[in-house]
Amino acid sequence: MRDASPAKTYALHVGVIALLFVLNFVLPDYHQGLFARIMALAVFAMGYNLLFGYVGLLSLGHAMFFSAGLYGAGLTVYHLGWGVPEAFVAGVACGALLALAIGLLALRTSGVAFMIVTMMFAQVFYLLILYFAAWTGGDQGLVIQQASRVISIGGASLDLTNSTVRYMNALALFSVVLLITLAIVRSRFGRVLVAIRENEERTKMLGYDTVANKLAAVVASGAICAASGAAYALLFGYVGSSFASVQYSILPLLWVLLGGAATTLGPLVGTLFMYYVTDIASGFTSAYLLIVGVALILLVLFFPKGILGTIRERWLGWLP
Amino acid sequence: MMPLLTTKGLSRHFGGLRAVDGVDFALMPGEIRAIIGPNGAGKTTFVSLLSGRIRPSSGMIVFDGADITGMPAYQRVRLGVAYTFQITSVFANLTAFDNVALPVQRTLTDGRSKGAVRTGVMEALARTGLADRAGTPAGQLSYGHQRLLEVAMGLALKPRLLILDEPTQGLADSEIDNFIELVHEIAKRATVLLIEHNMPVVMQLADRITVFNSGRILAEGTPEQIRANTDVQDAYLGATHG
Ligand SMILES: Nc1ncnc2c1ncn2[C@@H]1O[C@H](COP(=O)(O)OP(=O)(O)OP(=O)(O)O)[C@@H](O)[C@H]1O
Ligand SMILES: [Mg+2]
């Protein structure tokens, strides 16, 4: 039952955040940078998980929400000279609006049709980025200068190119989104989302407007993914069309499947795992993608519900 | 008194098959109405039209004075029309608690009252005798308990009209006695429309009985009248017994 162990649940999540905080001071430079990237991208995975894991809607177009945030933040800084906080908000707003529009159209479909429709929209978005190369930098992308990536509050200034500042900002975003996801999942809204995943017809017959609930989930998911994209642009100083390509629609799906769909911490675990397997494998051989592939296959064979999903099933039933 | 629900010329065709064929029907507030009829008579299709689960081919449905023919199912539920499925369709992977929490939380207007969901859920589970199963995933309950959970979910919607589609199917005799008591209890606050094959249950519960055959109403009346009706005996009571 969901209220069986709220204390344990909160302790676990706060503990993970605290651990990540401490890691900043322990990790060697290279890994500190990698972790900052992983936390920013885990936000992408969490946004994807909200829709895929909890509502059961498999989108193949989430790269467009990530890149809506990426470009929404990046272009306002680059062309309009906006400050970092405004640009971040602009990125999230772009993602939320895009998700609203796409949701209104794509939610007329379900199942395979939904996958195809979202993929087509993402492809259109990708092509638009290339088409408007004069503003977006096309496939070359744009580099956001260090000077534009400084947050000045009053007299103090935070330089996002500083590795610790970058790490802490990534951690802050990750923590906020993790706690938001946890709150959603434990809320009445979250219960309805899971019910839709389990049996949408039945949920309607309990008086729920399932389309409206799914739309709300798409918008929340799109906004979270856009937050990840916006943070990525601002923290790492680069926007490029590759982030809008189909690969970036598949990646969050892989991360979530690996970590455990419909688990709050699965997206982090999956992203972390993928990054490190790739990193370690590429240290040994140039055929590292082969090793990554084998690792994925082994995981799917032995952990069909993802790492945390399997742990929840076998040992820790209370995991949210 | 004005009927709670009426249908006029209500029909639903599946290809050439007239599953429901021009049905005029009226239900008075507060009554317990049973619908009986042979397998394939159109009973489930008829109540599915009432609940909005499927659309009529033609005809009209009026609930509490308002035309609800074109209204989506979820809005009808909000008006007070609750439907429990003939084929058990509880959320198998969710606990009994969460299954009932879904209808309970929807009827709560005060979104902030933290304990209200729990109280409402435990009350509905207690009324159906499932209180000690709250933490069990619905899919692991016995079939009879799943039927009762289905009823608990219907109850939790606080309906004005509760439609039960063969609720006693798969229940043990002892459970059936409790169930009859439960329906009497429900009927104090709601109108009940009950599809049922088990004739003793029908005879004990129904104020009136409507007999369906081949998509049409064959007869309607009190239990005594229906028992005495020779058409009904030919079509149903004597012959088939599902
Ligand atoms: N979705 C559908 N598509 C095609 N035919 C259908 C559909 N639903 C029901 N039917 C047909 O309509 C007729 C009436 O079915 P219905 O389920 O309403 O009967 P019923 O009176 O509830 O029977 P039972 O006592 O077996 O539950 C049957 O011949 C059935 O095969
Ligand atoms: Mg039936």
XYZ file of C-alpha atoms and ligand atoms in Angstrom:
594
model
C 0.000 0.000 0.000
C 1.321 3.361 -0.922
C 1.217 4.953 2.508
C 2.931 2.069 4.228
C 6.348 3.663 4.505
C 6.512 7.360 3.672
C 9.362 7.918 6.145
C 11.552 5.279 4.499
C 10.734 6.654 1.074
C 11.671 10.229 1.932
C 14.788 9.107 3.765
C 15.927 7.188 0.700
C 15.422 10.115 -1.668
C 17.026 12.676 0.600
C 19.842 10.202 1.168
C 20.504 9.887 -2.558
C 20.595 13.660 -2.901
C 22.968 13.953 0.054
C 25.224 11.276 -1.418
C 25.391 13.126 -4.728
C 26.240 16.305 -2.836
C 29.136 14.641 -1.052
C 30.397 13.076 -4.276
C 31.162 16.558 -5.602
C 33.988 16.821 -3.101
C 35.210 13.262 -3.456
C 35.136 12.589 -7.164
C 38.176 13.238 -9.356
C 37.719 16.050 -11.894
C 36.852 13.844 -14.798
C 34.143 11.973 -12.928
C 32.820 15.131 -11.359
C 32.165 16.462 -14.857
C 30.622 13.191 -15.953
C 28.314 13.155 -12.948
C 27.122 16.697 -13.644
C 26.220 15.608 -17.155
C 24.540 12.437 -15.899
C 22.427 14.352 -13.373
C 21.284 16.830 -16.024
C 20.375 13.997 -18.374
C 18.751 11.958 -15.602
C 16.238 14.811 -15.448
C 15.462 14.079 -19.088
C 14.985 10.427 -18.164
C 12.734 11.343 -15.226
C 10.534 13.421 -17.504
C 10.339 10.549 -19.935
C 9.595 8.085 -17.130
C 6.644 10.135 -15.940
C 4.889 9.502 -19.240
C 6.261 6.099 -20.187
C 6.576 4.483 -16.770
C 3.540 5.824 -14.981
C 1.023 6.556 -17.741
C 2.254 3.828 -20.073
C 2.529 6.125 -23.091
C 5.537 5.202 -25.203
C 6.745 8.278 -27.066
C 9.497 8.109 -29.641
C 9.730 11.863 -29.950
C 10.945 13.177 -26.636
C 14.094 14.587 -28.231
C 11.880 17.461 -29.367
C 11.002 18.404 -25.793
C 14.608 18.147 -24.675
C 15.759 20.271 -27.595
C 12.889 22.732 -27.175
C 14.456 23.460 -23.793
C 17.966 23.352 -25.219
C 17.223 25.835 -27.988
C 14.703 27.842 -25.983
C 17.428 28.596 -23.464
C 20.392 28.610 -25.841
C 18.970 30.883 -28.509
C 17.628 33.465 -26.099
C 21.077 33.730 -24.557
C 22.891 33.674 -27.867
C 20.698 36.020 -29.901
C 18.847 38.081 -27.323
C 21.518 38.245 -24.664
C 19.148 37.029 -21.970
C 20.464 36.155 -18.535
C 20.748 32.554 -17.390
C 17.604 32.385 -15.200
C 15.360 34.010 -17.835
C 16.770 31.754 -20.513
C 16.131 28.695 -18.368
C 12.515 29.737 -17.849
C 12.166 30.404 -21.573
C 13.446 26.904 -22.308
C 11.013 25.232 -19.926
C 8.130 27.337 -21.268
C 8.992 26.343 -24.852
C 8.936 22.693 -23.873
C 5.651 22.979 -21.986
C 3.931 24.806 -24.841
C 5.242 22.399 -27.434
C 4.098 19.483 -25.269
C 0.645 21.010 -24.979
C 0.332 21.338 -28.756
C 1.784 17.897 -29.481
C -0.310 16.340 -26.717
C -3.545 17.769 -28.119
C -2.761 16.200 -31.482
C -0.941 12.986 -30.575
C -3.309 11.903 -27.797
C -5.961 11.249 -30.406
C -3.939 8.114 -31.032
C -2.596 5.398 -28.778
C -0.181 2.477 -28.853
C 1.904 2.129 -32.000
C 0.192 5.081 -33.665
C 1.212 7.285 -30.736
C 4.825 6.148 -31.113
C 4.807 6.945 -34.818
C 3.038 10.270 -34.482
C 5.417 11.499 -31.781
C 8.385 10.325 -33.832
C 7.116 12.189 -36.900
C 6.632 15.406 -34.946
C 10.123 15.103 -33.528
C 11.487 14.594 -37.016
C 9.705 17.745 -38.189
C 11.212 19.601 -35.249
C 14.671 18.297 -36.151
C 14.294 19.360 -39.775
C 13.084 22.805 -38.725
C 16.268 23.254 -36.694
C 18.328 22.413 -39.764
C 16.155 24.588 -42.008
C 16.573 27.645 -39.809
C 20.329 27.181 -39.676
C 20.837 30.943 -39.825
C 19.523 31.156 -36.264
C 20.162 27.690 -34.897
C 23.589 27.054 -36.342
C 22.203 23.979 -38.134
C 24.161 20.791 -37.621
C 27.217 22.758 -36.497
C 25.303 24.083 -33.545
C 26.204 27.121 -31.493
C 28.682 27.559 -28.699
C 27.496 29.745 -25.860
C 30.373 31.853 -24.635
C 31.571 31.672 -21.076
C 30.655 35.326 -20.489
C 26.994 34.541 -21.177
C 26.934 31.690 -18.708
C 27.319 33.672 -15.518
C 24.457 34.185 -13.106
C 24.754 37.506 -11.321
C 22.610 38.001 -8.282
C 23.153 41.396 -6.666
C 26.893 41.717 -6.312
C 27.709 38.003 -6.389
C 28.167 36.038 -9.575
C 28.043 32.325 -10.283
C 30.141 31.116 -13.174
C 28.512 28.028 -14.679
C 31.773 27.058 -16.350
C 33.275 26.459 -12.924
C 33.099 22.720 -12.312
C 31.716 22.862 -8.791
C 29.134 25.526 -9.634
C 28.096 23.438 -12.599
C 27.849 20.304 -10.497
C 25.783 22.018 -7.831
C 23.390 23.506 -10.359
C 22.897 20.140 -12.012
C 22.339 18.612 -8.579
C 19.855 21.320 -7.624
C 17.784 20.739 -10.751
C 18.007 16.985 -10.323
C 16.883 17.192 -6.693
C 13.945 19.459 -7.401
C 12.721 17.282 -10.255
C 13.227 14.094 -8.260
C 11.136 15.455 -5.402
C 8.491 16.749 -7.813
C 8.267 13.323 -9.444
C 7.988 11.679 -6.063
C 5.225 14.085 -5.066
C 3.334 13.481 -8.315
C 3.646 9.722 -8.033
C 2.335 9.736 -4.476
C -0.475 12.178 -5.231
C -4.038 11.478 -6.294
C -3.071 12.596 -9.781
C -0.324 9.959 -9.795
C -2.801 7.292 -8.785
C -5.018 8.236 -11.730
C -2.057 8.115 -14.118
C -1.200 4.587 -13.013
C -4.859 3.598 -13.340
C -4.842 4.872 -16.933
C -1.760 2.767 -17.624
C -3.396 -0.309 -16.132
C -6.831 0.056 -17.742
C -7.939 3.267 -19.375
C -11.516 2.144 -20.096
C -12.052 1.231 -16.482
C -10.620 4.545 -15.335
C -13.134 6.393 -17.488
C -15.924 4.394 -15.890
C -14.804 5.728 -12.509
C -15.580 9.233 -13.728
C -12.150 10.362 -14.880
C -11.535 12.416 -17.974
C -8.585 10.289 -19.028
C -7.665 12.437 -22.026
C -7.329 15.527 -19.836
C -5.205 13.598 -17.345
C -2.969 12.250 -20.105
C -2.587 15.732 -21.531
C -1.526 17.051 -18.137
C 1.046 14.252 -17.947
C 2.392 15.028 -21.428
C 2.807 18.688 -20.502
C 4.510 17.862 -17.203
C 6.770 15.376 -18.961
C 7.589 17.840 -21.753
C 8.347 20.621 -19.281
C 10.685 18.407 -17.240
C 12.522 17.204 -20.347
C 12.808 20.813 -21.505
C 14.243 21.779 -18.114
C 16.907 19.153 -18.687
C 17.634 20.522 -22.166
C 17.761 24.127 -20.958
C 20.119 23.198 -18.144
C 22.273 21.245 -20.560
C 22.643 24.241 -22.879
C 23.477 26.606 -20.041
C 25.769 24.284 -18.091
C 27.729 22.860 -20.997
C 27.529 25.806 -23.374
C 26.570 24.064 -26.564
C 23.349 23.616 -28.531
C 23.271 21.399 -31.603
C 20.828 19.585 -33.830
C 22.149 16.156 -32.840
C 20.233 16.568 -29.575
C 17.034 16.718 -31.601
C 17.815 13.598 -33.610
C 16.036 10.312 -33.186
C 18.908 8.988 -31.090
C 17.937 11.373 -28.308
C 14.392 10.074 -28.395
C 15.605 6.505 -27.950
C 18.167 7.235 -25.232
C 15.720 8.234 -22.475
C 13.701 5.121 -23.245
C 16.833 3.004 -22.785
C 17.847 4.769 -19.590
C 14.393 4.292 -18.118
C 14.131 0.663 -19.170
C 17.554 -0.036 -17.690
C 16.969 1.727 -14.416
C 13.400 0.549 -14.026
C 10.279 2.086 -15.522
C 7.832 3.544 -13.016
C 10.437 3.810 -10.275
C 11.378 7.293 -9.101
C 15.119 6.591 -8.925
C 15.316 4.279 -11.929
C 16.033 7.087 -14.406
C 19.143 8.119 -12.447
C 20.330 4.533 -12.080
C 19.773 3.836 -15.774
C 21.513 6.988 -16.989
C 24.422 6.426 -14.645
C 24.764 2.809 -15.677
C 24.644 3.521 -19.412
C 27.173 6.338 -19.162
C 29.648 4.304 -17.158
C 29.331 1.155 -19.230
C 29.963 3.249 -22.337
C 32.796 5.088 -20.651
C 34.535 1.968 -19.378
C 33.998 0.039 -22.597
C 35.388 2.832 -24.749
C 38.527 2.752 -22.612
C 39.223 -0.816 -23.752
C 38.180 -0.954 -27.340
C 36.947 1.143 -30.215
C 34.132 -1.402 -30.627
C 32.659 -0.195 -27.344
C 29.137 -0.020 -28.745
C 29.284 -3.788 -29.072
C 30.014 -4.114 -25.357
C 27.248 -1.662 -24.533
C 24.870 -3.732 -26.650
C 25.857 -6.958 -24.911
C 25.439 -5.309 -21.514
C 21.973 -4.144 -22.517
C 20.959 -7.593 -23.682
C 22.204 -9.201 -20.459
C 20.293 -6.663 -18.415
C 17.082 -7.211 -20.280
C 17.498 -10.967 -19.857
C 18.244 -10.913 -16.144
C 16.546 -7.697 -15.076
C 13.506 -7.476 -17.359
C 11.959 -4.778 -15.201
C 15.137 -2.749 -15.059
C 17.569 -2.601 -12.185
C 15.343 -0.903 -9.609
C 12.158 -2.486 -10.950
C 13.633 -5.918 -10.308
C 14.951 -4.930 -6.896
C 11.483 -3.668 -6.012
C 9.842 -6.842 -7.209
C 12.182 -9.199 -5.397
C 13.217 -7.401 -2.245
C 11.994 -3.874 -1.619
C 8.282 -3.765 -2.320
C 7.942 -0.309 -0.826
C 10.124 1.461 -3.433
C 8.055 4.178 -5.124
C -43.203 10.708 -9.477
C -40.734 11.386 -12.275
C -38.623 8.453 -13.412
C -34.900 8.636 -12.624
C -34.047 7.137 -15.975
C -35.953 6.619 -19.199
C -35.007 5.359 -22.635
C -36.962 5.878 -25.841
C -36.499 3.635 -28.853
C -32.982 2.801 -27.683
C -31.172 0.591 -30.191
C -27.718 -0.743 -30.818
C -26.859 -2.807 -33.848
C -23.679 -4.782 -34.419
C -23.607 -5.214 -38.167
C -26.902 -6.922 -38.904
C -27.404 -8.044 -35.303
C -29.909 -5.998 -33.308
C -28.397 -6.479 -29.863
C -30.742 -3.834 -28.424
C -33.787 -3.094 -30.506
C -36.038 -0.113 -29.824
C -36.243 -0.359 -26.056
C -38.592 1.943 -24.102
C -37.698 1.685 -20.459
C -38.364 3.634 -17.262
C -36.822 3.315 -13.828
C -38.283 4.927 -10.708
C -36.024 6.470 -8.089
C -35.333 4.182 -5.159
C -36.393 0.926 -6.752
C -34.401 -2.243 -7.182
C -34.937 -3.392 -10.719
C -33.714 -6.711 -12.018
C -33.084 -7.416 -15.681
C -33.226 -11.060 -16.645
C -33.159 -12.860 -19.964
C -31.353 -15.631 -21.815
C -27.685 -15.403 -22.812
C -27.207 -12.979 -25.666
C -30.536 -11.234 -24.994
C -28.822 -7.848 -25.002
C -28.762 -7.118 -21.272
C -25.127 -6.116 -21.052
C -25.365 -4.116 -24.251
C -28.412 -2.294 -22.869
C -26.767 -1.240 -19.618
C -23.565 -0.370 -21.487
C -25.635 2.112 -23.466
C -26.960 3.560 -20.215
C -23.463 3.932 -18.752
C -22.046 5.404 -21.949
C -19.528 2.629 -22.425
C -20.921 2.149 -25.933
C -22.881 4.499 -28.189
C -26.456 3.814 -29.318
C -27.308 3.410 -33.001
C -30.489 5.354 -32.337
C -32.820 6.355 -29.548
C -32.587 8.530 -26.484
C -31.550 8.253 -22.838
C -32.826 10.680 -20.199
C -31.361 10.710 -16.694
C -32.940 12.875 -14.020
C -34.659 15.019 -16.637
C -31.560 15.620 -18.768
C -30.818 14.088 -22.160
C -27.549 12.216 -21.701
C -27.585 10.277 -24.978
C -24.426 11.915 -26.306
C -22.654 12.466 -23.004
C -19.243 10.819 -22.499
C -19.158 7.996 -19.977
C -17.006 9.805 -17.433
C -19.481 12.673 -17.223
C -22.356 10.263 -16.649
C -20.410 8.775 -13.767
C -20.114 12.248 -12.316
C -23.870 12.683 -12.642
C -24.260 9.549 -10.568
C -24.498 6.622 -12.985
C -22.101 3.912 -11.819
C -21.488 0.669 -13.631
C -19.843 -2.509 -12.407
C -18.549 -4.804 -15.081
C -19.851 -8.275 -15.907
C -16.332 -9.336 -16.759
C -14.355 -8.481 -13.670
C -12.103 -5.600 -14.507
C -10.538 -4.473 -11.306
C -6.995 -3.090 -11.561
C -5.193 -6.381 -11.030
C -1.770 -4.879 -10.259
C -3.065 -2.318 -7.786
C -3.971 -3.137 -4.215
C -7.611 -3.425 -3.193
C -7.027 -0.160 -1.346
C -5.895 1.707 -4.464
C -8.710 0.216 -6.530
C -11.246 1.766 -4.196
C -9.201 4.921 -3.593
C -9.676 5.872 -7.241
C -13.463 6.267 -7.039
C -13.290 7.631 -3.485
C -10.842 10.423 -4.269
C -12.881 11.488 -7.271
C -16.018 12.067 -5.244
C -14.185 14.116 -2.618
C -14.639 17.786 -3.228
C -12.221 18.837 -0.541
C -8.920 18.173 -2.251
C -6.802 18.758 0.818
C -8.329 16.508 3.412
C -5.573 13.971 3.815
C -7.347 11.302 5.798
C -10.600 11.450 3.840
C -9.488 9.039 1.129
C -8.369 6.462 3.667
C -11.599 6.770 5.641
C -13.763 6.479 2.533
C -11.815 3.512 1.212
C -11.888 1.572 4.449
C -15.611 2.214 4.761
C -16.347 0.872 1.272
C -14.079 -2.124 1.846
C -15.727 -2.818 5.199
C -19.195 -2.745 3.693
C -18.190 -5.402 1.183
C -16.313 -7.449 3.771
C -12.895 -6.804 2.239
C -11.373 -4.627 4.952
C -8.674 -7.164 5.807
C -7.629 -7.399 2.130
C -6.825 -3.713 1.688
C -3.132 -4.330 1.022
C -3.571 -7.290 -1.318
C -3.107 -6.753 -5.057
C -6.546 -7.150 -6.599
C -5.298 -9.784 -9.019
C -4.420 -12.050 -6.103
C -7.920 -11.940 -4.593
C -10.261 -14.874 -5.135
C -12.735 -14.452 -7.963
C -15.592 -13.874 -5.567
C -13.640 -11.208 -3.735
C -12.825 -9.514 -7.018
C -16.568 -9.358 -7.729
C -17.097 -7.768 -4.319
C -14.245 -5.334 -4.940
C -15.979 -4.352 -8.143
C -19.106 -3.609 -6.082
C -17.049 -1.674 -3.535
C -15.687 0.505 -6.347
C -19.219 1.165 -7.564
C -20.344 2.006 -4.040
C -17.445 4.366 -3.514
C -18.667 6.488 -6.404
C -21.688 7.363 -4.233
C -23.960 6.739 -7.210
C -27.604 7.670 -7.602
C -28.002 4.763 -9.991
C -25.855 1.684 -9.455
C -25.815 -0.773 -12.346
C -24.627 -4.243 -11.378
C -23.969 -6.698 -14.197
C -24.213 -10.248 -12.801
C -22.578 -9.404 -9.484
C -23.158 -12.816 -7.872
C -21.465 -14.830 -10.609
C -18.780 -16.889 -8.907
C -19.822 -16.069 -5.352
C -20.203 -18.849 -2.772
C -23.665 -19.312 -1.206
C -22.602 -17.672 2.043
C -21.239 -14.711 0.127
C -24.511 -14.424 -1.789
C -26.474 -13.996 1.448
C -24.187 -11.149 2.477
C -24.495 -9.687 -0.961
C -28.294 -9.599 -0.822
C -28.050 -7.757 2.463
C -25.559 -5.336 0.936
C -27.828 -4.499 -2.009
C -30.720 -3.826 0.364
C -28.392 -1.497 2.222
C -27.295 0.277 -0.972
C -30.899 0.658 -2.102
C -31.659 2.908 0.847
C -29.590 5.601 -0.803
C -29.528 4.669 -4.496
C -31.548 3.161 -7.280
C -30.249 -0.252 -8.271
C -30.389 -1.860 -11.693
C -29.296 -5.455 -11.454
C -28.645 -7.974 -14.209
C -28.844 -11.392 -12.645
C -29.165 -15.010 -13.709
C -29.587 -16.376 -10.206
C -33.386 -16.447 -9.813
C -33.549 -16.774 -6.005
C -31.444 -13.626 -5.778
C -33.720 -11.830 -8.223
C -36.849 -12.913 -6.399
C -35.488 -11.766 -3.046
C -34.190 -8.424 -4.212
C -36.220 -7.024 -7.070
C -39.147 -4.684 -6.671
C -39.786 -5.132 -10.357
C -38.317 -7.328 -13.080
C -37.720 -6.554 -16.753
C -37.301 -9.530 -19.060
C -35.173 -9.140 -22.159
C -35.260 -11.386 -25.183
C -33.559 -10.826 -28.543
C -32.841 -7.188 -27.797
C -36.405 -6.317 -26.813
C -38.388 -6.150 -23.602
C -40.501 -9.261 -23.448
C -42.266 -8.534 -20.173
C -42.114 -6.349 -17.123
C -43.741 -6.572 -13.698
C -43.465 -7.610 -10.100
C -41.697 -10.883 -9.290
C -45.067 -12.609 -8.882
C -46.328 -11.360 -12.235
C -43.148 -12.447 -13.983
C -43.243 -15.855 -12.356
C -46.786 -16.306 -13.615
C -46.080 -15.035 -17.134
C -46.170 -17.904 -19.642
C -44.207 -16.063 -22.328
C -41.383 -15.623 -19.877
C -41.520 -19.240 -18.860
C -41.212 -20.289 -22.481
C -38.435 -17.884 -23.312
C -36.400 -18.152 -20.207
C -37.415 -19.544 -16.878
C -38.325 -23.025 -18.018
C -35.864 -23.349 -20.841
C -32.381 -21.904 -20.611
C -30.757 -21.081 -17.355
C -27.438 -19.377 -17.786
N -18.998 -5.537 -29.285
C -19.826 -6.416 -29.901
N -19.677 -6.689 -31.210
C -20.501 -7.547 -31.838
N -21.496 -8.188 -31.245
C -21.703 -7.973 -29.933
C -20.875 -7.076 -29.196
N -21.306 -7.047 -27.910
C -22.348 -7.889 -27.854
N -22.589 -8.438 -29.058
C -23.673 -9.386 -29.369
O -24.874 -8.785 -28.976
C -25.752 -9.758 -28.396
C -26.141 -9.318 -27.012
O -24.996 -9.441 -26.151
P -25.019 -9.050 -24.626
O -23.654 -9.215 -24.112
O -25.676 -7.732 -24.460
O -25.970 -10.174 -24.030
P -26.316 -10.492 -22.511
O -27.802 -10.466 -22.426
O -25.569 -9.612 -21.599
O -25.820 -11.990 -22.397
P -25.166 -12.753 -21.137
O -26.309 -13.217 -20.290
O -24.472 -13.908 -21.757
O -24.271 -11.832 -20.449
C -25.007 -11.083 -28.439
O -25.447 -11.786 -29.587
C -23.574 -10.667 -28.572
O -22.859 -11.653 -29.278
Mg -24.184 -9.869 -20.159
